[in-house]
């Protein structure tokens, strides 16, 4: 039985938390596309590259996610904060097929963190 988009996304979140790009990319189809404002990446290697950049930009981030599912599509608004940087305008779209992610768009603005906790 194929996983639902909600199940895939929950598993994706757990895998992202490990930072291990191999298991993360396993949640994507072989022909997945990963689209950013700069370029389109394809396949598991493209996913590893795209997710790797995101994780490098936001190491050990605190994430706030607002997901909205519509059938096999997820619209995700998010923010993230690290010790030195933040994103306040993150937006992704996921398309699911056969219990995996077949397409993802990612757009965010990485800024120097303006507020710090002591």
Short mmCIF file of C-alpha atoms in Angstrom, two decimals:
data_model
loop_
_atom_site.label_atom_id
_atom_site.label_comp_id
_atom_site.label_asym_id
_atom_site.label_seq_id
_atom_site.Cartn_x
_atom_site.Cartn_y
_atom_site.Cartn_z
CA UNK A 1 0.00 0.00 0.00
CA UNK A 2 1.30 3.43 -0.97
CA UNK A 3 1.90 6.07 1.69
CA UNK A 4 -0.30 9.16 1.80
CA UNK A 5 1.24 12.59 1.12
CA UNK A 6 0.88 13.33 4.84
CA UNK A 7 2.80 10.15 5.74
CA UNK A 8 5.54 10.91 3.21
CA UNK A 9 5.90 14.48 4.48
CA UNK A 10 6.06 13.34 8.13
CA UNK A 11 8.79 10.84 7.23
CA UNK A 12 10.57 13.52 5.17
CA UNK A 13 10.68 15.78 8.23
CA UNK A 14 12.22 13.04 10.37
CA UNK A 15 14.85 12.32 7.73
CA UNK A 16 15.67 16.03 7.31
CA UNK A 17 16.35 16.15 11.05
CA UNK A 18 19.17 13.63 10.61
CA UNK A 19 20.89 15.69 7.89
CA UNK A 20 21.77 12.44 6.07
CA UNK A 21 21.17 13.18 2.38
CA UNK A 22 20.95 9.52 1.28
CA UNK A 23 17.87 8.63 3.35
CA UNK A 24 16.37 12.06 2.62
CA UNK A 25 16.61 11.53 -1.15
CA UNK A 26 15.05 8.05 -0.79
CA UNK A 27 11.68 9.78 -0.21
CA UNK A 28 11.84 11.07 -3.82
CA UNK A 29 11.10 9.31 -7.10
CA UNK A 30 14.04 8.38 -9.35
CA UNK A 31 12.94 11.09 -11.83
CA UNK A 32 12.18 13.76 -9.20
CA UNK A 33 12.65 17.43 -10.03
CA UNK A 34 13.84 19.94 -7.44
CA UNK A 35 13.22 23.50 -8.65
CA UNK A 36 14.81 26.61 -7.14
CA UNK A 37 14.83 30.18 -8.45
CA UNK A 38 18.39 29.55 -9.71
CA UNK A 39 17.96 26.16 -11.43
CA UNK A 40 16.22 22.84 -11.81
CA UNK A 41 17.90 19.75 -10.36
CA UNK A 42 16.87 16.21 -11.23
CA UNK A 43 16.94 12.73 -9.76
CA UNK A 44 18.25 11.64 -6.39
CA UNK A 45 21.58 13.41 -6.96
CA UNK A 46 19.77 16.67 -7.71
CA UNK A 47 17.66 16.30 -4.58
CA UNK A 48 20.78 15.67 -2.49
CA UNK A 49 22.36 18.80 -3.96
CA UNK A 50 19.29 20.99 -3.39
CA UNK A 51 18.57 19.74 0.13
CA UNK A 52 22.29 19.89 0.93
CA UNK A 53 22.34 23.59 0.11
CA UNK A 54 19.27 24.25 2.25
CA UNK A 55 20.76 22.39 5.22
CA UNK A 56 24.10 24.18 4.77
CA UNK A 57 22.31 27.54 4.74
CA UNK A 58 20.36 26.64 7.89
CA UNK A 59 22.40 24.29 10.10
CA UNK A 60 20.66 23.20 13.31
CA UNK A 61 17.71 25.44 12.50
CA UNK A 62 14.52 25.88 14.45
CA UNK A 63 11.69 25.43 11.93
CA UNK A 64 8.11 26.67 11.91
CA UNK A 65 5.99 24.96 9.24
CA UNK A 66 2.52 25.75 7.94
CA UNK A 67 1.49 22.93 5.58
CA UNK A 68 -1.61 22.93 3.37
CA UNK A 69 -2.42 19.66 1.60
CA UNK A 70 -4.70 19.40 -1.45
CA UNK A 71 -4.78 15.84 -2.74
CA UNK A 72 -1.30 14.96 -4.02
CA UNK A 73 0.01 18.53 -3.61
CA UNK A 74 1.42 20.27 -0.55
CA UNK A 75 1.87 24.03 -0.27
CA UNK A 76 4.28 24.73 2.58
CA UNK A 77 5.06 28.11 4.14
CA UNK A 78 7.94 28.08 6.60
CA UNK A 79 10.37 30.08 8.68
CA UNK A 80 13.68 28.97 10.13
CA UNK A 81 16.17 30.41 12.59
CA UNK A 82 19.79 29.51 13.32
CA UNK A 83 22.30 31.15 15.65
CA UNK A 84 23.36 33.54 12.87
CA UNK A 85 20.75 33.45 10.08
CA UNK A 86 17.02 33.36 9.51
CA UNK A 87 14.42 32.82 6.82
CA UNK A 88 11.05 34.50 7.24
CA UNK A 89 9.58 33.87 3.77
CA UNK A 90 10.18 30.19 2.92
CA UNK A 91 7.75 28.63 0.45
CA UNK A 92 7.85 25.10 -0.97
CA UNK A 93 5.47 23.11 -3.12
CA UNK A 94 5.58 19.31 -3.14
CA UNK A 95 3.92 16.97 -5.64
CA UNK A 96 3.49 13.36 -4.53
CA UNK A 97 3.26 10.25 -6.70
CA UNK A 98 3.06 6.60 -5.65
CA UNK A 99 4.03 7.30 -2.03
CA UNK A 100 7.06 9.46 -2.90
CA UNK A 101 7.86 13.09 -3.70
CA UNK A 102 8.04 13.57 -7.48
CA UNK A 103 8.56 17.34 -7.55
CA UNK A 104 9.49 20.10 -5.12
CA UNK A 105 9.91 23.82 -5.51
CA UNK A 106 11.89 25.79 -2.93
CA UNK A 107 12.21 29.55 -2.47
CA UNK A 108 13.53 31.47 0.51
CA UNK A 109 15.57 34.53 1.42
CA UNK A 110 18.49 33.86 3.77
CA UNK A 111 19.18 36.86 6.02
CA UNK A 112 21.52 37.64 8.87
CA UNK A 113 19.61 37.10 12.07
CA UNK A 114 18.48 40.40 13.54
CA UNK A 115 17.33 39.20 16.94
CA UNK A 116 19.32 37.05 19.30
CA UNK A 117 18.45 35.38 22.55
CA UNK A 118 20.87 35.53 25.44
#
